[in-house]
XYZ file of C-alpha atoms in Angstrom:
252
model
C -40.883 10.566 -78.817
C -39.633 14.125 -78.151
C -36.277 14.892 -76.760
C -36.251 18.616 -75.449
C -33.092 20.663 -75.519
C -31.161 21.273 -72.456
C -29.081 24.409 -71.850
C -26.386 23.063 -74.080
C -28.531 23.273 -77.124
C -29.231 19.621 -77.822
C -31.862 18.753 -80.415
C -35.589 18.268 -80.153
C -36.888 15.341 -82.310
C -40.261 14.581 -83.650
C -41.657 11.585 -85.696
C -43.404 12.312 -88.726
C -47.310 11.971 -88.874
C -48.584 8.611 -90.039
C -49.076 9.700 -93.704
C -45.402 10.331 -93.892
C -44.092 7.583 -91.842
C -42.905 5.509 -94.973
C -40.737 8.429 -96.359
C -39.517 10.394 -93.284
C -37.718 8.989 -90.421
C -37.811 12.184 -88.060
C -37.648 15.942 -87.899
C -35.097 17.637 -85.615
C -34.453 21.111 -84.506
C -31.457 22.906 -82.574
C -32.156 26.440 -81.667
C -29.269 28.944 -81.803
C -27.171 29.401 -78.746
C -24.407 31.984 -79.183
C -22.708 30.940 -75.973
C -21.535 28.010 -77.934
C -19.684 29.529 -80.891
C -18.823 26.417 -82.899
C -19.411 22.690 -82.431
C -19.958 19.808 -84.845
C -22.089 16.635 -85.167
C -20.648 13.365 -86.512
C -22.201 11.469 -89.249
C -21.478 7.785 -89.268
C -22.080 5.565 -92.325
C -25.836 5.163 -92.972
C -28.361 4.724 -95.803
C -30.187 7.974 -95.170
C -30.734 11.109 -97.050
C -31.048 14.421 -95.138
C -32.325 17.938 -95.741
C -30.782 20.535 -93.313
C -32.015 24.153 -93.065
C -29.541 26.642 -91.611
C -31.611 29.553 -90.572
C -31.176 33.139 -89.603
C -33.583 36.057 -89.571
C -32.355 37.381 -92.975
C -30.584 34.484 -94.484
C -31.077 30.689 -95.234
C -28.955 27.860 -96.553
C -30.219 24.416 -97.551
C -28.074 21.459 -97.444
C -29.191 18.200 -99.214
C -26.910 15.446 -97.954
C -26.086 11.663 -97.645
C -26.062 8.794 -97.453
C -22.491 8.442 -96.156
C -20.228 5.250 -96.387
C -17.506 6.781 -94.221
C -17.298 9.059 -91.090
C -17.911 12.711 -91.659
C -18.122 15.716 -89.272
C -20.390 18.621 -89.967
C -19.545 22.034 -88.311
C -22.509 23.826 -86.445
C -22.306 27.609 -85.503
C -24.109 28.735 -82.366
C -25.496 31.846 -84.241
C -27.839 29.804 -86.412
C -31.075 27.745 -85.979
C -30.851 24.214 -87.495
C -33.850 22.318 -88.777
C -33.399 18.963 -90.169
C -35.488 16.269 -91.995
C -34.051 12.781 -91.974
C -35.692 10.518 -94.602
C -36.030 6.751 -94.244
C -33.121 4.634 -95.326
C -32.728 4.566 -99.118
C -35.426 7.003 -99.824
C -34.424 10.323 -101.398
C -37.365 12.420 -102.168
C -37.616 13.772 -105.693
C -37.800 17.522 -104.775
C -34.861 18.937 -106.664
C -33.139 18.287 -109.916
C -30.623 15.912 -108.080
C -29.983 12.192 -108.482
C -29.474 9.876 -105.643
C -25.955 8.993 -106.784
C -24.956 12.634 -106.676
C -25.415 12.809 -102.938
C -23.500 9.922 -101.679
C -20.628 10.949 -99.293
C -21.336 14.640 -100.189
C -23.583 17.500 -99.759
C -25.360 19.767 -102.363
C -26.928 23.256 -101.808
C -30.030 23.606 -104.115
C -31.455 27.017 -104.812
C -34.948 25.680 -105.014
C -36.874 22.617 -103.923
C -40.603 21.723 -104.900
C -40.369 24.995 -106.985
C -39.951 27.063 -103.986
C -36.948 29.752 -103.618
C -34.827 28.588 -100.566
C -34.491 32.156 -99.139
C -38.359 32.621 -99.123
C -38.907 29.062 -97.693
C -36.119 29.681 -94.990
C -37.805 32.921 -94.004
C -41.194 31.145 -93.474
C -39.407 28.406 -91.525
C -37.418 30.711 -89.365
C -40.501 32.620 -88.044
C -42.314 29.415 -87.245
C -40.685 29.153 -83.905
C -41.914 25.717 -82.669
C -40.737 22.488 -84.346
C -44.349 21.273 -84.618
C -45.097 24.184 -86.828
C -41.967 23.731 -89.061
C -42.943 20.041 -89.423
C -46.508 20.923 -90.374
C -45.376 23.349 -92.922
C -42.871 21.020 -94.610
C -45.428 17.946 -94.447
C -48.041 20.351 -96.189
C -45.454 21.353 -98.767
C -44.746 17.579 -99.483
C -48.424 16.828 -99.596
C -49.175 19.326 -102.201
C -46.436 18.064 -104.379
C -47.869 14.597 -104.083
C -46.324 11.604 -102.250
C -46.415 9.513 -105.355
C -44.441 12.126 -107.246
C -41.673 12.858 -104.631
C -41.403 9.256 -103.410
C -41.802 6.751 -106.248
C -41.583 3.027 -105.152
C -39.476 0.966 -107.650
C -37.616 -2.256 -107.260
C -34.726 -0.499 -105.778
C -36.686 1.297 -103.176
C -38.779 -1.814 -102.286
C -35.371 -3.746 -101.973
C -34.093 -1.034 -99.709
C -37.076 -1.530 -97.451
C -36.254 -5.175 -97.213
C -32.622 -4.594 -96.337
C -33.719 -2.039 -93.514
C -36.287 -4.507 -92.168
C -33.634 -7.237 -92.165
C -31.072 -5.086 -90.300
C -28.677 -5.560 -93.157
C -28.689 -9.259 -92.857
C -29.483 -10.321 -96.332
C -27.401 -11.326 -99.440
C -27.766 -9.564 -102.721
C -28.570 -12.721 -104.509
C -31.370 -13.497 -102.132
C -32.575 -9.884 -102.644
C -32.606 -10.425 -106.397
C -34.687 -13.497 -105.927
C -37.259 -11.707 -103.753
C -37.417 -8.875 -106.418
C -37.771 -11.438 -109.145
C -34.947 -9.994 -111.256
C -31.270 -10.857 -112.027
C -28.473 -9.695 -109.762
C -27.165 -7.419 -112.410
C -30.623 -5.825 -113.025
C -31.104 -5.300 -109.274
C -27.617 -3.650 -109.066
C -28.310 -1.427 -111.874
C -31.926 -0.218 -110.640
C -30.561 0.018 -107.068
C -27.908 2.275 -107.987
C -30.332 4.471 -109.916
C -32.963 4.778 -107.363
C -30.771 4.574 -104.030
C -27.519 5.853 -105.312
C -25.108 3.223 -104.237
C -24.649 -0.604 -104.941
C -26.808 -2.784 -102.776
C -23.917 -4.572 -101.209
C -22.614 -1.247 -99.905
C -26.197 -0.258 -98.795
C -26.525 -3.514 -96.857
C -23.050 -2.941 -95.143
C -24.156 0.455 -94.018
C -27.441 -0.672 -92.653
C -25.916 -3.488 -90.805
C -23.504 -1.078 -89.175
C -26.440 1.199 -88.057
C -28.203 -1.736 -86.711
C -25.046 -2.761 -84.819
C -24.823 0.724 -83.247
C -28.547 0.338 -82.100
C -27.752 -2.871 -80.362
C -24.636 -1.545 -78.710
C -26.580 1.573 -77.314
C -29.201 -0.677 -76.038
C -26.730 -2.134 -73.439
C -28.533 -5.629 -73.808
C -25.417 -7.361 -74.955
C -22.583 -8.800 -72.618
C -19.796 -8.916 -75.039
C -18.659 -7.807 -78.595
C -18.785 -11.539 -79.644
C -22.438 -11.651 -78.714
C -23.184 -8.564 -80.768
C -21.134 -9.809 -83.699
C -23.220 -12.990 -83.714
C -26.481 -11.181 -83.375
C -25.635 -8.852 -86.282
C -24.578 -11.602 -88.677
C -20.809 -10.971 -88.795
C -18.800 -14.178 -89.356
C -16.896 -13.681 -86.097
C -15.742 -10.976 -83.574
C -12.630 -10.043 -85.620
C -14.750 -9.609 -88.725
C -16.945 -7.264 -86.732
C -14.066 -5.349 -85.261
C -12.398 -4.877 -88.633
C -15.712 -3.613 -90.312
C -16.440 -1.350 -87.398
C -13.115 0.306 -87.517
C -13.334 0.783 -91.292
C -16.560 2.535 -91.070
C -16.193 4.510 -87.845
C -12.483 5.124 -87.572
C -12.341 3.722 -84.181
C -12.536 0.380 -82.288
C -15.947 -0.761 -80.860
C -14.544 -0.812 -77.485
C -14.223 2.927 -77.599
C -17.972 3.347 -78.215
Protein backbone atom coordinates (compact mmCIF):
# COMPACT_ATOMS: atom_id res chain seq x y z
CA UNK A 1 0.00 0.00 0.00
CA UNK A 2 1.32 3.43 -0.91
CA UNK A 3 1.61 6.27 1.59
CA UNK A 4 1.86 9.55 -0.29
CA UNK A 5 3.89 12.39 1.20
CA UNK A 6 2.27 15.38 2.84
CA UNK A 7 3.74 18.87 2.86
CA UNK A 8 6.11 17.85 5.64
CA UNK A 9 7.92 15.48 3.29
CA UNK A 10 6.78 12.13 4.68
CA UNK A 11 7.73 9.05 2.71
CA UNK A 12 6.06 7.23 -0.14
CA UNK A 13 6.29 3.46 0.28
CA UNK A 14 5.84 0.68 -2.26
CA UNK A 15 5.88 -3.08 -1.91
CA UNK A 16 8.11 -5.02 -4.33
CA UNK A 17 6.74 -6.96 -7.26
CA UNK A 18 5.93 -10.61 -6.55
CA UNK A 19 9.25 -11.75 -8.02
CA UNK A 20 11.16 -9.91 -5.27
CA UNK A 21 8.73 -10.38 -2.37
CA UNK A 22 10.98 -12.98 -0.75
CA UNK A 23 13.98 -10.63 -0.69
CA UNK A 24 12.65 -7.06 -0.41
CA UNK A 25 10.27 -5.74 2.23
CA UNK A 26 9.63 -2.32 0.67
CA UNK A 27 10.93 0.62 -1.33
CA UNK A 28 10.54 4.14 0.07
CA UNK A 29 11.20 7.67 -1.13
CA UNK A 30 11.38 11.11 0.51
CA UNK A 31 11.68 14.05 -1.87
CA UNK A 32 13.84 17.01 -0.91
CA UNK A 33 12.13 19.84 0.93
CA UNK A 34 14.48 22.72 1.68
CA UNK A 35 11.99 24.29 4.10
CA UNK A 36 13.02 21.54 6.49
CA UNK A 37 16.77 22.02 6.77
CA UNK A 38 17.50 19.01 8.97
CA UNK A 39 15.58 16.21 10.61
CA UNK A 40 16.22 12.59 11.47
CA UNK A 41 14.59 9.23 11.51
CA UNK A 42 14.94 6.77 14.31
CA UNK A 43 16.02 3.17 13.79
CA UNK A 44 14.87 0.76 16.46
CA UNK A 45 16.33 -2.76 16.81
CA UNK A 46 15.36 -4.99 13.91
CA UNK A 47 16.73 -7.75 11.71
CA UNK A 48 16.75 -5.83 8.44
CA UNK A 49 19.43 -4.72 6.01
CA UNK A 50 18.87 -1.45 4.11
CA UNK A 51 20.23 0.35 1.07
CA UNK A 52 19.85 4.14 1.22
CA UNK A 53 20.59 6.40 -1.74
CA UNK A 54 21.13 10.07 -0.83
CA UNK A 55 20.59 11.89 -4.11
CA UNK A 56 21.35 15.31 -5.63
CA UNK A 57 21.61 16.38 -9.28
CA UNK A 58 25.40 16.11 -9.32
CA UNK A 59 26.12 13.91 -6.31
CA UNK A 60 25.15 10.57 -4.78
CA UNK A 61 26.02 8.72 -1.62
CA UNK A 62 25.03 5.12 -0.98
CA UNK A 63 24.71 3.77 2.55
CA UNK A 64 24.47 0.03 3.25
CA UNK A 65 23.14 -0.40 6.78
CA UNK A 66 21.83 -2.65 9.52
CA UNK A 67 20.54 -4.71 11.16
CA UNK A 68 20.54 -2.84 14.47
CA UNK A 69 20.50 -4.29 17.98
CA UNK A 70 20.13 -0.86 19.63
CA UNK A 71 18.42 2.46 18.91
CA UNK A 72 20.11 4.67 16.34
CA UNK A 73 19.22 8.05 14.77
CA UNK A 74 20.07 8.95 11.17
CA UNK A 75 20.20 12.64 10.17
CA UNK A 76 18.26 13.73 7.08
CA UNK A 77 18.92 17.01 5.27
CA UNK A 78 16.09 18.71 3.38
CA UNK A 79 18.32 19.50 0.39
CA UNK A 80 18.55 15.85 -0.76
CA UNK A 81 16.22 13.17 -2.08
CA UNK A 82 16.26 9.89 -0.15
CA UNK A 83 15.50 6.57 -1.84
CA UNK A 84 15.64 3.44 0.28
CA UNK A 85 15.32 -0.31 -0.13
CA UNK A 86 14.51 -2.32 2.96
CA UNK A 87 15.23 -6.03 2.67
CA UNK A 88 13.37 -8.81 4.46
CA UNK A 89 14.58 -9.73 7.94
CA UNK A 90 17.94 -11.50 7.90
CA UNK A 91 18.42 -11.18 4.14
CA UNK A 92 21.45 -9.21 3.04
CA UNK A 93 21.74 -9.18 -0.77
CA UNK A 94 25.20 -10.14 -2.02
CA UNK A 95 25.69 -7.03 -4.14
CA UNK A 96 29.00 -5.73 -2.77
CA UNK A 97 32.15 -7.12 -1.18
CA UNK A 98 30.66 -6.87 2.31
CA UNK A 99 29.83 -9.58 4.85
CA UNK A 100 26.60 -9.49 6.90
CA UNK A 101 28.54 -9.30 10.18
CA UNK A 102 30.27 -6.13 8.92
CA UNK A 103 26.94 -4.26 8.85
CA UNK A 104 25.51 -5.06 12.28
CA UNK A 105 24.97 -1.81 14.23
CA UNK A 106 26.77 0.23 11.59
CA UNK A 107 26.74 1.63 8.06
CA UNK A 108 29.17 1.23 5.17
CA UNK A 109 29.42 3.41 2.05
CA UNK A 110 30.41 1.16 -0.89
CA UNK A 111 31.69 2.76 -4.10
CA UNK A 112 30.17 0.06 -6.30
CA UNK A 113 27.28 -2.39 -6.16
CA UNK A 114 26.54 -5.05 -8.77
CA UNK A 115 29.61 -3.78 -10.62
CA UNK A 116 28.03 -0.33 -11.08
CA UNK A 117 29.69 2.93 -10.06
CA UNK A 118 27.62 4.68 -7.37
CA UNK A 119 27.77 8.15 -8.97
CA UNK A 120 26.52 6.81 -12.31
CA UNK A 121 23.84 4.76 -10.57
CA UNK A 122 22.78 7.72 -8.44
CA UNK A 123 22.49 9.97 -11.49
CA UNK A 124 20.13 7.47 -13.15
CA UNK A 125 18.00 7.22 -10.01
CA UNK A 126 17.91 10.99 -9.44
CA UNK A 127 16.44 11.70 -12.87
CA UNK A 128 13.82 8.95 -12.51
CA UNK A 129 11.38 11.20 -10.68
CA UNK A 130 8.69 8.71 -9.62
CA UNK A 131 9.32 6.01 -7.04
CA UNK A 132 7.73 3.47 -9.41
CA UNK A 133 10.48 4.20 -11.95
CA UNK A 134 13.23 3.97 -9.34
CA UNK A 135 11.81 0.66 -8.10
CA UNK A 136 11.59 -0.78 -11.63
CA UNK A 137 15.19 0.27 -12.35
CA UNK A 138 16.58 -1.38 -9.20
CA UNK A 139 14.51 -4.54 -9.61
CA UNK A 140 15.81 -4.84 -13.17
CA UNK A 141 19.39 -4.47 -11.89
CA UNK A 142 18.79 -7.23 -9.32
CA UNK A 143 17.13 -9.38 -11.97
CA UNK A 144 20.11 -9.08 -14.32
CA UNK A 145 22.48 -10.04 -11.49
CA UNK A 146 20.35 -13.11 -10.78
CA UNK A 147 18.27 -13.69 -7.66
CA UNK A 148 20.00 -16.98 -6.91
CA UNK A 149 23.34 -15.14 -6.95
CA UNK A 150 22.43 -12.17 -4.77
CA UNK A 151 20.04 -14.01 -2.44
CA UNK A 152 21.38 -17.51 -1.68
CA UNK A 153 19.20 -19.53 0.68
CA UNK A 154 21.31 -21.48 3.18
CA UNK A 155 20.40 -22.91 6.57
CA UNK A 156 20.87 -19.54 8.27
CA UNK A 157 18.57 -17.69 5.86
CA UNK A 158 15.89 -20.39 6.06
CA UNK A 159 16.12 -20.27 9.87
CA UNK A 160 15.73 -16.47 9.76
CA UNK A 161 12.52 -16.96 7.75
CA UNK A 162 11.19 -19.31 10.44
CA UNK A 163 12.06 -16.79 13.17
CA UNK A 164 10.30 -14.01 11.25
CA UNK A 165 7.17 -16.10 10.67
CA UNK A 166 7.02 -16.99 14.38
CA UNK A 167 7.28 -13.35 15.45
CA UNK A 168 10.46 -14.22 17.34
CA UNK A 169 8.70 -16.79 19.51
CA UNK A 170 10.98 -19.76 19.04
CA UNK A 171 13.98 -21.09 20.94
CA UNK A 172 17.40 -21.68 19.39
CA UNK A 173 17.38 -25.41 20.23
CA UNK A 174 13.97 -25.83 18.52
CA UNK A 175 15.30 -23.96 15.51
CA UNK A 176 18.32 -26.27 15.33
CA UNK A 177 16.03 -29.31 15.45
CA UNK A 178 13.94 -27.93 12.58
CA UNK A 179 17.12 -27.32 10.57
CA UNK A 180 18.45 -30.79 11.39
CA UNK A 181 21.76 -29.50 12.76
CA UNK A 182 23.41 -29.03 16.15
CA UNK A 183 22.99 -25.75 18.04
CA UNK A 184 26.68 -25.00 17.53
CA UNK A 185 26.43 -25.53 13.76
CA UNK A 186 23.32 -23.38 13.56
CA UNK A 187 25.00 -20.57 15.49
CA UNK A 188 28.07 -20.69 13.24
CA UNK A 189 26.11 -20.74 9.98
CA UNK A 190 23.61 -18.13 11.18
CA UNK A 191 26.41 -15.73 12.12
CA UNK A 192 27.95 -16.16 8.66
CA UNK A 193 24.72 -15.75 6.68
CA UNK A 194 22.77 -13.27 8.83
CA UNK A 195 25.54 -11.47 10.72
CA UNK A 196 24.47 -12.02 14.32
CA UNK A 197 23.78 -14.93 16.70
CA UNK A 198 20.31 -16.49 16.33
CA UNK A 199 19.40 -15.61 19.93
CA UNK A 200 20.05 -11.91 19.25
CA UNK A 201 18.09 -12.06 15.99
CA UNK A 202 15.15 -13.72 17.76
CA UNK A 203 15.13 -10.93 20.34
CA UNK A 204 15.10 -8.21 17.66
CA UNK A 205 12.30 -9.89 15.69
CA UNK A 206 10.19 -10.33 18.81
CA UNK A 207 10.71 -6.65 19.63
CA UNK A 208 9.55 -5.64 16.14
CA UNK A 209 6.53 -7.94 16.41
CA UNK A 210 5.74 -6.31 19.77
CA UNK A 211 5.92 -2.83 18.22
CA UNK A 212 3.53 -3.91 15.48
CA UNK A 213 1.03 -5.19 18.02
CA UNK A 214 1.32 -1.99 20.05
CA UNK A 215 0.64 0.09 16.93
CA UNK A 216 -2.45 -1.96 16.13
CA UNK A 217 -4.29 -0.67 19.21
CA UNK A 218 -5.98 -4.05 19.68
CA UNK A 219 -4.56 -4.75 23.12
CA UNK A 220 -5.98 -3.35 26.36
CA UNK A 221 -2.87 -3.57 28.54
CA UNK A 222 0.88 -4.10 28.53
CA UNK A 223 0.34 -7.39 30.35
CA UNK A 224 -1.82 -8.60 27.47
CA UNK A 225 0.85 -7.63 24.92
CA UNK A 226 3.58 -9.27 27.03
CA UNK A 227 1.63 -12.53 27.11
CA UNK A 228 0.80 -12.42 23.40
CA UNK A 229 4.44 -11.78 22.44
CA UNK A 230 5.88 -14.59 24.55
CA UNK A 231 7.49 -12.65 27.39
CA UNK A 232 7.64 -14.38 30.78
CA UNK A 233 5.65 -11.57 32.39
CA UNK A 234 5.00 -7.84 32.15
CA UNK A 235 8.17 -6.86 34.03
CA UNK A 236 10.29 -8.94 31.63
CA UNK A 237 8.59 -7.22 28.70
CA UNK A 238 9.15 -3.72 30.14
CA UNK A 239 12.83 -4.44 30.89
CA UNK A 240 13.50 -5.80 27.42
CA UNK A 241 11.62 -2.95 25.75
CA UNK A 242 13.57 -0.32 27.68
CA UNK A 243 16.93 -1.96 26.91
CA UNK A 244 16.17 -2.05 23.19
CA UNK A 245 14.37 1.26 22.69
CA UNK A 246 15.78 3.46 25.45
CA UNK A 247 12.33 4.28 26.81
CA UNK A 248 9.40 2.68 28.60
CA UNK A 249 6.56 1.12 26.58
CA UNK A 250 4.08 3.51 28.18
CA UNK A 251 5.82 6.32 26.25
CA UNK A 252 5.07 4.66 22.90
